[in-house]
mmCIF file of C-alpha atoms in Angstrom:
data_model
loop_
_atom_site.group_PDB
_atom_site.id
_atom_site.type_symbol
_atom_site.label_atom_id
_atom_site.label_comp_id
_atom_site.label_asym_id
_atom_site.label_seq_id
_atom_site.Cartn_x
_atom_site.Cartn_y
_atom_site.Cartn_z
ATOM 1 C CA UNK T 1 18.166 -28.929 -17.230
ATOM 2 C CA UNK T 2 15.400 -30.360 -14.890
ATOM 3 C CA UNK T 3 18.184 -30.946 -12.306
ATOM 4 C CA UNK T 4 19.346 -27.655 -12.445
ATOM 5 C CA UNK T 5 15.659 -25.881 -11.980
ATOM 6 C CA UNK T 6 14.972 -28.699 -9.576
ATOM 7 C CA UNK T 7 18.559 -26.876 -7.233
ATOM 8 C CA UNK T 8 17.067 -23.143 -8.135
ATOM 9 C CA UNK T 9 13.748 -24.421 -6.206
ATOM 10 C CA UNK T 10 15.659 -25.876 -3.059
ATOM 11 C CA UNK T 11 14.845 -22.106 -1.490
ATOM 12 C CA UNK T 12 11.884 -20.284 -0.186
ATOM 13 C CA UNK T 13 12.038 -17.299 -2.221
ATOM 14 C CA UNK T 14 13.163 -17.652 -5.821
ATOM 15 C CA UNK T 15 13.954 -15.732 -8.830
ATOM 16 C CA UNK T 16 13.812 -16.936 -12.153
ATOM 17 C CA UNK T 17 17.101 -15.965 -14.369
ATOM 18 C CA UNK T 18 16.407 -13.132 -16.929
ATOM 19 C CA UNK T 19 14.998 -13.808 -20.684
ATOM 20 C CA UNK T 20 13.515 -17.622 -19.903
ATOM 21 C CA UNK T 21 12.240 -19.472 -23.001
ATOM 22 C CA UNK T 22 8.254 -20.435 -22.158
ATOM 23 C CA UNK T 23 9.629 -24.345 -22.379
ATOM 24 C CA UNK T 24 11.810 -23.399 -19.436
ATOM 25 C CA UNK T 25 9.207 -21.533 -17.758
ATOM 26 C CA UNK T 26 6.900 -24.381 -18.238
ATOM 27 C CA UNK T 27 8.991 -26.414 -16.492
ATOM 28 C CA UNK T 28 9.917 -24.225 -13.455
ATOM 29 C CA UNK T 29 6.013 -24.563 -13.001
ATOM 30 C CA UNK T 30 5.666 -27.924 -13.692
ATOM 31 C CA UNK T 31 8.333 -28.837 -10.770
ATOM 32 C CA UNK T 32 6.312 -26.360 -8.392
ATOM 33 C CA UNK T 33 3.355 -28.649 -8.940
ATOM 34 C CA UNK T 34 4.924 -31.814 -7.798
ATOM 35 C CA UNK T 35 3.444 -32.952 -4.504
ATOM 36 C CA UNK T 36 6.966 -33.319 -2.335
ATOM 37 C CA UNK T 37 8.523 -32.631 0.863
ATOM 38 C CA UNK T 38 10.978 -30.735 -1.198
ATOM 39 C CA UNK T 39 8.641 -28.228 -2.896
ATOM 40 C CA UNK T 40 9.083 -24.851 -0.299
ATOM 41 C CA UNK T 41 9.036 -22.487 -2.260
ATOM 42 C CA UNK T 42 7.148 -19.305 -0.846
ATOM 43 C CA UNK T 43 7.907 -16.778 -3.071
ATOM 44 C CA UNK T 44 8.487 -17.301 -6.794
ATOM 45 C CA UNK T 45 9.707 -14.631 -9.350
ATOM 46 C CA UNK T 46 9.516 -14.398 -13.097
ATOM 47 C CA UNK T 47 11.708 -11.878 -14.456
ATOM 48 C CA UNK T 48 12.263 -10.364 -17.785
ATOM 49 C CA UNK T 49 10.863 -13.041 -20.201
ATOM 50 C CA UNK T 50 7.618 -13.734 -22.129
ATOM 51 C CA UNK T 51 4.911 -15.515 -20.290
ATOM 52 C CA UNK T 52 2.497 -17.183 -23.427
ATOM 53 C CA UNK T 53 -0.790 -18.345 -22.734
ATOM 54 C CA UNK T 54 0.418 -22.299 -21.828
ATOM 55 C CA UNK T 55 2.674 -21.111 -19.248
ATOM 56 C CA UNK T 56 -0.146 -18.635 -17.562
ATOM 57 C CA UNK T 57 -2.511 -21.851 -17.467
ATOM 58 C CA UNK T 58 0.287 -23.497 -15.999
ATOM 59 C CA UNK T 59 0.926 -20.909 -13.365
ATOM 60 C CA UNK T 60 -2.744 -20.594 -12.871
ATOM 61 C CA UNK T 61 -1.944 -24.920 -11.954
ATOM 62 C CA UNK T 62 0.590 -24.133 -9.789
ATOM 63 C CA UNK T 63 -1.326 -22.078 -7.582
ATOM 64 C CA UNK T 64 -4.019 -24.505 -7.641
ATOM 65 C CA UNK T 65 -1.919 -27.265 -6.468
ATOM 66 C CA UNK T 66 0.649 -25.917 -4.449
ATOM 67 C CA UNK T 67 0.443 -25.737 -1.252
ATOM 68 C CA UNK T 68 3.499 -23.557 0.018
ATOM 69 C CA UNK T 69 3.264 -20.948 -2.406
ATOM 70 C CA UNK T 70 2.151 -17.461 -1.067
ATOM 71 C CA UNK T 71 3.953 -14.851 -3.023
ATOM 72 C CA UNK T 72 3.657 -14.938 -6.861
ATOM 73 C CA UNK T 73 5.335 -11.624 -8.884
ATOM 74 C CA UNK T 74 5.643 -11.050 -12.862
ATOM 75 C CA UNK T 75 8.569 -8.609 -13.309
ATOM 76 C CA UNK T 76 8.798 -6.768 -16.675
ATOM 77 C CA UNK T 77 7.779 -9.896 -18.293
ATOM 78 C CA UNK T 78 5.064 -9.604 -22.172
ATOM 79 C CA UNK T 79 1.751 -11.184 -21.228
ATOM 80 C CA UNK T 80 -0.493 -10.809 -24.151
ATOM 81 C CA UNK T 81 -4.019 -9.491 -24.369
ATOM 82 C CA UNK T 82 -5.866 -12.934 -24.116
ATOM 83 C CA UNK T 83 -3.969 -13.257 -20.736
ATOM 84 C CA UNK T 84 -5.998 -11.215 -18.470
ATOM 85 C CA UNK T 85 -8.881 -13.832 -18.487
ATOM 86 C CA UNK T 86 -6.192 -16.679 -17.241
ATOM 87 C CA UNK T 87 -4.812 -14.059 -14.234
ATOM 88 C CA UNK T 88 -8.575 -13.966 -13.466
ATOM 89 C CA UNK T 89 -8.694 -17.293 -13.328
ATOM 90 C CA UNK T 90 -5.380 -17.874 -11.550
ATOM 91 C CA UNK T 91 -6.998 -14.879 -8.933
ATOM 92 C CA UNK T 92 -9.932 -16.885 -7.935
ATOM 93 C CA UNK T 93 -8.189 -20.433 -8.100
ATOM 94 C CA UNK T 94 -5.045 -19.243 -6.172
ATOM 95 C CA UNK T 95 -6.532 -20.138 -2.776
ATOM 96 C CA UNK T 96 -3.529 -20.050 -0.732
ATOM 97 C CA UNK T 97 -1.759 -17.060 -2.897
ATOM 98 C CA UNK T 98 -1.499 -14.122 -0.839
ATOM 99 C CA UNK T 99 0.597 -11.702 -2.487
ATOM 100 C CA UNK T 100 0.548 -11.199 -6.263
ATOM 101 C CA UNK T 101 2.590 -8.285 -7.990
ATOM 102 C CA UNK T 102 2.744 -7.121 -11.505
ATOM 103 C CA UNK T 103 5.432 -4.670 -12.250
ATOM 104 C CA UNK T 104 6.357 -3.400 -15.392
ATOM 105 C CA UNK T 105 4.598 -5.501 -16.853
ATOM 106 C CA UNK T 106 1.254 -4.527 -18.769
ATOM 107 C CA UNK T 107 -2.220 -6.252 -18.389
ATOM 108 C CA UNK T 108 -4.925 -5.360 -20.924
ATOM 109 C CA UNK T 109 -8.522 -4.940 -19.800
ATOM 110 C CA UNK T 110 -7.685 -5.020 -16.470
ATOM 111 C CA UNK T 111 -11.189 -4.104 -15.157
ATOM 112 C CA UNK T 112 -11.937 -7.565 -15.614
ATOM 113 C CA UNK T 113 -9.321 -8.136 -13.266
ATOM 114 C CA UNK T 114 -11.144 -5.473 -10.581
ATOM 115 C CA UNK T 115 -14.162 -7.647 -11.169
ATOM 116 C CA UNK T 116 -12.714 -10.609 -10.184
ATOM 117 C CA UNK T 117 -11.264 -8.856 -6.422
ATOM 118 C CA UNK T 118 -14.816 -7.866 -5.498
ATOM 119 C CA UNK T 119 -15.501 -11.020 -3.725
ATOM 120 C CA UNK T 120 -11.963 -11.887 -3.335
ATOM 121 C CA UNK T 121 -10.892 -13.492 -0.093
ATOM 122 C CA UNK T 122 -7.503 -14.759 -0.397
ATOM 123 C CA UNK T 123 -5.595 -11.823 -1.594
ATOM 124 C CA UNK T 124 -3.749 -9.218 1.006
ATOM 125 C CA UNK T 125 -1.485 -7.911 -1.108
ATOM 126 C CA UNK T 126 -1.625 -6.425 -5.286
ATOM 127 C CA UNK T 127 1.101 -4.283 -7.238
ATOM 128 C CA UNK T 128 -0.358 -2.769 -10.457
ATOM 129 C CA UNK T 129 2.567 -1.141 -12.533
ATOM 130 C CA UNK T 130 1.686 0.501 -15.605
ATOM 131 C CA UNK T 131 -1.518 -0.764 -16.584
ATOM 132 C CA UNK T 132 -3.642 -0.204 -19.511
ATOM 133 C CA UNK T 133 -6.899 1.604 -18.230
ATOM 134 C CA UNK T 134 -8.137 5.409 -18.048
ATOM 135 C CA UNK T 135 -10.943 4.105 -16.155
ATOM 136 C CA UNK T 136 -10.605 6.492 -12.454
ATOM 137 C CA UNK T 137 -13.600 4.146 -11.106
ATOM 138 C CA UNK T 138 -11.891 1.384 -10.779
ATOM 139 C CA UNK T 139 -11.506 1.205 -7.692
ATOM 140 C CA UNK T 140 -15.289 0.801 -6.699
ATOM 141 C CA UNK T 141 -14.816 -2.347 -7.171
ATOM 142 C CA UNK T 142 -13.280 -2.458 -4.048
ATOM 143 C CA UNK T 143 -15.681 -1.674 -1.789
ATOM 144 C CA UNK T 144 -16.776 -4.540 -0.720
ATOM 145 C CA UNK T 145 -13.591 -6.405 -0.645
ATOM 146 C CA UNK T 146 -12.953 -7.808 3.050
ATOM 147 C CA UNK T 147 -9.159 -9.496 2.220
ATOM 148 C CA UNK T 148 -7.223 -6.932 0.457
ATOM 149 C CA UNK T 149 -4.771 -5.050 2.981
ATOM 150 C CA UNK T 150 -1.960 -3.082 1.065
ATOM 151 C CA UNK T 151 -2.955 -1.726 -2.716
ATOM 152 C CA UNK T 152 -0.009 -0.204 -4.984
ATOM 153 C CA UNK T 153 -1.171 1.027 -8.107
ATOM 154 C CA UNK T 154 1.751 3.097 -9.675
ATOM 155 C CA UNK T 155 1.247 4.210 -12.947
ATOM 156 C CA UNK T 156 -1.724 1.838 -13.242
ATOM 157 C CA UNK T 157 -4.377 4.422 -14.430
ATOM 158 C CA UNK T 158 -2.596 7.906 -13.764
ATOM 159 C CA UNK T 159 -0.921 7.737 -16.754
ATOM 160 C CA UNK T 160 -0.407 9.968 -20.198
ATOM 161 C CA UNK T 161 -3.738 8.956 -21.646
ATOM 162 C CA UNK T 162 -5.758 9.967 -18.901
ATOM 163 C CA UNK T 163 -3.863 13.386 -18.443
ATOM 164 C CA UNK T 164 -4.297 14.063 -22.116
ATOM 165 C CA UNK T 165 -8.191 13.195 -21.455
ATOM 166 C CA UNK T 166 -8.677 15.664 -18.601
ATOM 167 C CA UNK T 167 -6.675 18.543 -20.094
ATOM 168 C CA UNK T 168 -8.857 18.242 -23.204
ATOM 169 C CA UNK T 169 -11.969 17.927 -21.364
ATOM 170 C CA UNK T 170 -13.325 14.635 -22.132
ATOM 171 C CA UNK T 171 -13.095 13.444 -19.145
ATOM 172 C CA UNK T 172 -14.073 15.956 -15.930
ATOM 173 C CA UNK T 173 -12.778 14.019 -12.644
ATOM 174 C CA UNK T 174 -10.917 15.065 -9.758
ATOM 175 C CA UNK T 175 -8.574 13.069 -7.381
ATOM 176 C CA UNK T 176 -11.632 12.699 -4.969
ATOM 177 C CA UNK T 177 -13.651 10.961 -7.717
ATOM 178 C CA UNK T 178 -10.805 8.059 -7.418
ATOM 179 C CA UNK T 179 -11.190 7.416 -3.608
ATOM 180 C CA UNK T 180 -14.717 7.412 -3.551
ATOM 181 C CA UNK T 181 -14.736 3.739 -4.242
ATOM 182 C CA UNK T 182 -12.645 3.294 -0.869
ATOM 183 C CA UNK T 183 -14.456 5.154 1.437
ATOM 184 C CA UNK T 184 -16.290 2.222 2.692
ATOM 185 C CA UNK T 185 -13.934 -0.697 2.193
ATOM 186 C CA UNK T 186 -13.229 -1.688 5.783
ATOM 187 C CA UNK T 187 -9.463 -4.138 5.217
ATOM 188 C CA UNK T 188 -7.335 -1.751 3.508
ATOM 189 C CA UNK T 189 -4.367 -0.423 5.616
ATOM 190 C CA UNK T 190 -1.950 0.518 3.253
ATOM 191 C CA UNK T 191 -2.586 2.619 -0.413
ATOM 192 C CA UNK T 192 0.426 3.548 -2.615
ATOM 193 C CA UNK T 193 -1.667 6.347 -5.635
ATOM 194 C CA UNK T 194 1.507 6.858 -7.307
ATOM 195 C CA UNK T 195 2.134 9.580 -9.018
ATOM 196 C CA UNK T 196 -0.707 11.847 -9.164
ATOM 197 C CA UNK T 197 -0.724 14.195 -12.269
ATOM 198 C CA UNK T 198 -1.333 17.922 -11.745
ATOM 199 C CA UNK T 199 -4.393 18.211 -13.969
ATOM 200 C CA UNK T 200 -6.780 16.137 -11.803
ATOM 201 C CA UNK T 201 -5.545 17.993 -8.454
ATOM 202 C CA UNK T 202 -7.557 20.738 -7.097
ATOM 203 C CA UNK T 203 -6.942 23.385 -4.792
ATOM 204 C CA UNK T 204 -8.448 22.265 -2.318
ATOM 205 C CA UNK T 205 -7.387 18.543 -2.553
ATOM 206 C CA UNK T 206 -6.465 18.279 1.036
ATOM 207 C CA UNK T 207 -9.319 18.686 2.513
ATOM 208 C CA UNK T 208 -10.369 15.977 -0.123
ATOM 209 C CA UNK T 209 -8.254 13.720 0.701
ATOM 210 C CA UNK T 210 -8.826 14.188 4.708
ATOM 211 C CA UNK T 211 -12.471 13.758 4.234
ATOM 212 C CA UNK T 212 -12.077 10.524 2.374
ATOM 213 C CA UNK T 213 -9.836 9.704 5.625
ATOM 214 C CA UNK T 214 -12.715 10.472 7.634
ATOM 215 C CA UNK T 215 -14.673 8.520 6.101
ATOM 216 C CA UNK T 216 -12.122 5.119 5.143
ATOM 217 C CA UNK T 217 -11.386 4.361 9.392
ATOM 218 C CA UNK T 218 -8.729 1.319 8.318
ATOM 219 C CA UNK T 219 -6.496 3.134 6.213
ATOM 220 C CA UNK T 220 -3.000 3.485 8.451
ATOM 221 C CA UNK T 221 -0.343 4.588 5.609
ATOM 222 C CA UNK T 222 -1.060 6.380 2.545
ATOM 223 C CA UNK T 223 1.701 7.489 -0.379
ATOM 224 C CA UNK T 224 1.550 9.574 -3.566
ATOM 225 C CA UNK T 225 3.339 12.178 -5.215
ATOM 226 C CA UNK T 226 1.589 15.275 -6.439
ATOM 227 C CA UNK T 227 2.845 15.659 -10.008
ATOM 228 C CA UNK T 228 4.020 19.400 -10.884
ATOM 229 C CA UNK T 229 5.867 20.893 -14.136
ATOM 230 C CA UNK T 230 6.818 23.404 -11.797
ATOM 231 C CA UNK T 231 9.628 24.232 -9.692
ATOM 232 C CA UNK T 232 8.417 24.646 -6.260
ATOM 233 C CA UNK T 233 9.908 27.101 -3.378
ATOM 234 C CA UNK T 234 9.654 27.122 0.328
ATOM 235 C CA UNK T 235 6.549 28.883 0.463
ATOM 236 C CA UNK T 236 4.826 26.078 -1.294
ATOM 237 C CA UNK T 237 6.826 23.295 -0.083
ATOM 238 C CA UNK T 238 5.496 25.095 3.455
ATOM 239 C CA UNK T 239 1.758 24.758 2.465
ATOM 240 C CA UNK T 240 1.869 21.172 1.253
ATOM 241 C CA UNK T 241 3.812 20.217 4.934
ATOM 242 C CA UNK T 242 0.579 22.052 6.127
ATOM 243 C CA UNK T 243 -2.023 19.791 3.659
ATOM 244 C CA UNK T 244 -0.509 16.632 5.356
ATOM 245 C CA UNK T 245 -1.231 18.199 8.707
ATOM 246 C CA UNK T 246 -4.462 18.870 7.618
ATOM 247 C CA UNK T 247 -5.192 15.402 6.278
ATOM 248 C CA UNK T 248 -4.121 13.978 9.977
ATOM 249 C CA UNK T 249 -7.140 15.351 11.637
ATOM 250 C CA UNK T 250 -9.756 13.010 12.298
ATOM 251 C CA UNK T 251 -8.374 9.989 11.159
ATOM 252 C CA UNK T 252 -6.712 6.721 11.753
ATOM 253 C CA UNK T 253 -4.096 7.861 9.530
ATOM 254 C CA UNK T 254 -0.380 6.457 10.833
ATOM 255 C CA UNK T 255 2.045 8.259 7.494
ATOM 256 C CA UNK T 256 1.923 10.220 4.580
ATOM 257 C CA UNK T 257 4.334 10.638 1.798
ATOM 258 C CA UNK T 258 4.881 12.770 -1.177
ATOM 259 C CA UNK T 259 7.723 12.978 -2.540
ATOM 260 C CA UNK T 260 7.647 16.538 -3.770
ATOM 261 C CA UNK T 261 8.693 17.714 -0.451
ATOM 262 C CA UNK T 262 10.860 14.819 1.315
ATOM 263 C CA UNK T 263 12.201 11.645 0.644
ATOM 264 C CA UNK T 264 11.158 10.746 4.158
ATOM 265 C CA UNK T 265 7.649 9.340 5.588
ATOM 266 C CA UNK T 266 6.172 11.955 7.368
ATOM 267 C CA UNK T 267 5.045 9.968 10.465
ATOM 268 C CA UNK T 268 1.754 11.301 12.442
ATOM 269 C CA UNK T 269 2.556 13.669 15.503
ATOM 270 C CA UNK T 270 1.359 12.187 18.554
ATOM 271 C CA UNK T 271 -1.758 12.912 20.228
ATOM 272 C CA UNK T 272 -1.890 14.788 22.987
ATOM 273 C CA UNK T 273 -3.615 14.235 25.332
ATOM 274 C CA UNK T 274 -5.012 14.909 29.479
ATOM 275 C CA UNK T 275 -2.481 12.582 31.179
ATOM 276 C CA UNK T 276 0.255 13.788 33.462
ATOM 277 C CA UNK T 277 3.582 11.524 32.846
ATOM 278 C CA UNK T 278 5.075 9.279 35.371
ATOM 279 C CA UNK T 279 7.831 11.816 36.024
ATOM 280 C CA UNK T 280 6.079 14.604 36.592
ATOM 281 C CA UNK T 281 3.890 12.559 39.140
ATOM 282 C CA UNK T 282 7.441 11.614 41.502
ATOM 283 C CA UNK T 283 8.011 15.270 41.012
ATOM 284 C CA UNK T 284 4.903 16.141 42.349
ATOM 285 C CA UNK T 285 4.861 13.706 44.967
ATOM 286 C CA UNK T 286 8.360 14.401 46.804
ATOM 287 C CA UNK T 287 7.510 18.534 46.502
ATOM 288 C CA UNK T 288 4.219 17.506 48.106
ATOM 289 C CA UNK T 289 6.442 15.267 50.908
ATOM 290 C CA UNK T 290 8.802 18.203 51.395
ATOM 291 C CA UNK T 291 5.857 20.992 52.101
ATOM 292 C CA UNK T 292 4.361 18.213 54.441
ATOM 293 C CA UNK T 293 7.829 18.340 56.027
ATOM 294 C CA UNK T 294 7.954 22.201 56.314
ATOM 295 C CA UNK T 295 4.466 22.709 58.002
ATOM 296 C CA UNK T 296 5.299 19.728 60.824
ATOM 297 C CA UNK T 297 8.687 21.051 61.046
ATOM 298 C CA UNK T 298 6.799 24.748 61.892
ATOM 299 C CA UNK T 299 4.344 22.671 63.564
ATOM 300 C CA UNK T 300 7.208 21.420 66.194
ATOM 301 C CA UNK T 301 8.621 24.555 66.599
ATOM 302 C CA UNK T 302 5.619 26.127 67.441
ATOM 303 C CA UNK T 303 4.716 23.665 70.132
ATOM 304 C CA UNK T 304 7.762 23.272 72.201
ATOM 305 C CA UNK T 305 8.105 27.427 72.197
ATOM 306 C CA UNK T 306 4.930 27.096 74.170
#
């Protein structure tokens, strides 16, 4: 068996098989750890099996100790509750880790995991997928953070729970109270929100949204999709194409997506601006030459008839 996890390993980007036993896991990390020429893995995988609390403080070894290891991702894998303190751990020991993605896969008492990324340094990239948290202040936490560069929460905190909150008033937030946290975090280019359910969405959340891109000047693509029980028609699809346009002004801002109205990124239109293309300059130019020609050709004429 070691022989045969020792031949998955011989690449830089590796996926474990699905439904691994934790002695198995175990030893995928315990062959990561090994200080050898032939340890180059970049980007390691678990997928689909149960991670117990041995083989997180063995992952939380491996990125200790390995060097080559930038990428770590838990795909629909169980972690139980007393977990989140070892990814905390395995956060601030994980010195050369960084990407790290959790998909599918729940974490409980995640704010302690928010905690831990306020004086972060290493990370640039985090997935959060279906988290366990109703908490829309999370990301305060982020503020500060100098290191973090794309941020994909889907499903992490706008989930059932929290729309069952809202609707019956005990909680009274709106989508601007979540990106307050960001407005002053100066590393963050990229922000995926998710889907955004309809009960914390104002009218007016454009002009939310495009002051909080005012405010955020690092913050190049932003996605979300507006949640709706509601069939929409051109009319509206019409006004949200105009939101986006409003959320361009005044910002750094390179795309925008929601999917209610397009599969497709809608990519900034270009700035215009006071500057006369090289084109139009030749074109310019030679018209110029040929009136030059005209008048001294009038010029000539005029001269020799005297």
């Amino acid at each position: 068996m070691t022989e045969k996890i020792r031949a998955i390993l011989q690449n830089k980007s590796v996926t474990t098989p699905k439904r691994l036993s934790t002695t198995i896991i175990e030893k995928f990390a315990d062959l990561l750890m090994e200080d050898s020429e032939d340890n180059i893995v970049e980007d390691f995988t678990i997928y689909m099996s149960e991670i117990t609390i041995n083989g997180l403080k063995k992952l939380c070894q491996v990125v200790t100790k390995n060097k080559t290891l930038k990428k770590l991702c838990i795909h629909e894998c169980f972690i139980s509750e007393e977990g989140t303190d070892i990814i905390c751990e395995l956060i601030e020991k994980g010195k050369n880790l960084r990407h790290l993605e959790f998909f599918d896969t729940n974490l409980y008492n995640i704010e302690k995991v928010f905690d831990v990324l306020k004086t972060n340094s290493n990370l640039h990239s985090l997935t959060l997928n279906n988290m366990d948290t109703d908490n829309p202040k999370i990301l305060r936490n982020l503020e500060n953070n100098t290191s973090l560069l794309e941020l994909n929460i889907i499903g992490s905190f706008f989930n059932d729970k929290l729309d069952e909150k809202i609707k019956n008033s005990e909680i009274n937030f709106n989508i601007g109270d979540i990106l307050d946290g960001l407005e002053k975090n100066t590393s963050l280019i990229s922000l995926n929100l998710g889907d955004i359910p309809s009960s914390i969405i104002t009218k007016n959340y454009s002009e939310i949204i495009n002051k909080f891109l005012e405010k955020n000047k690092t913050l190049m693509y932003l996605d979300f999709v507006l949640r709706s029980d509601e069939q929409m028609d051109y009319y509206e699809k019409s006004e949200i194409k105009d939101n986006i346009d409003t959320m361009f002004k005044n910002s750094v801002i390179k795309s925008i997506s929601d999917d209610r109205i397009s599969d497709d990124i809608i990519q900034k239109k270009p700035i215009k601006r006071n500057i006369i293309n090289i084109q139009t300059c030749m074109t310019l130019i030679i018209i110029s030459l040929i009136i030059k020609i005209i008048i001294y050709y009038f010029y000539l004429n005029e001269k020799y008839l005297k």
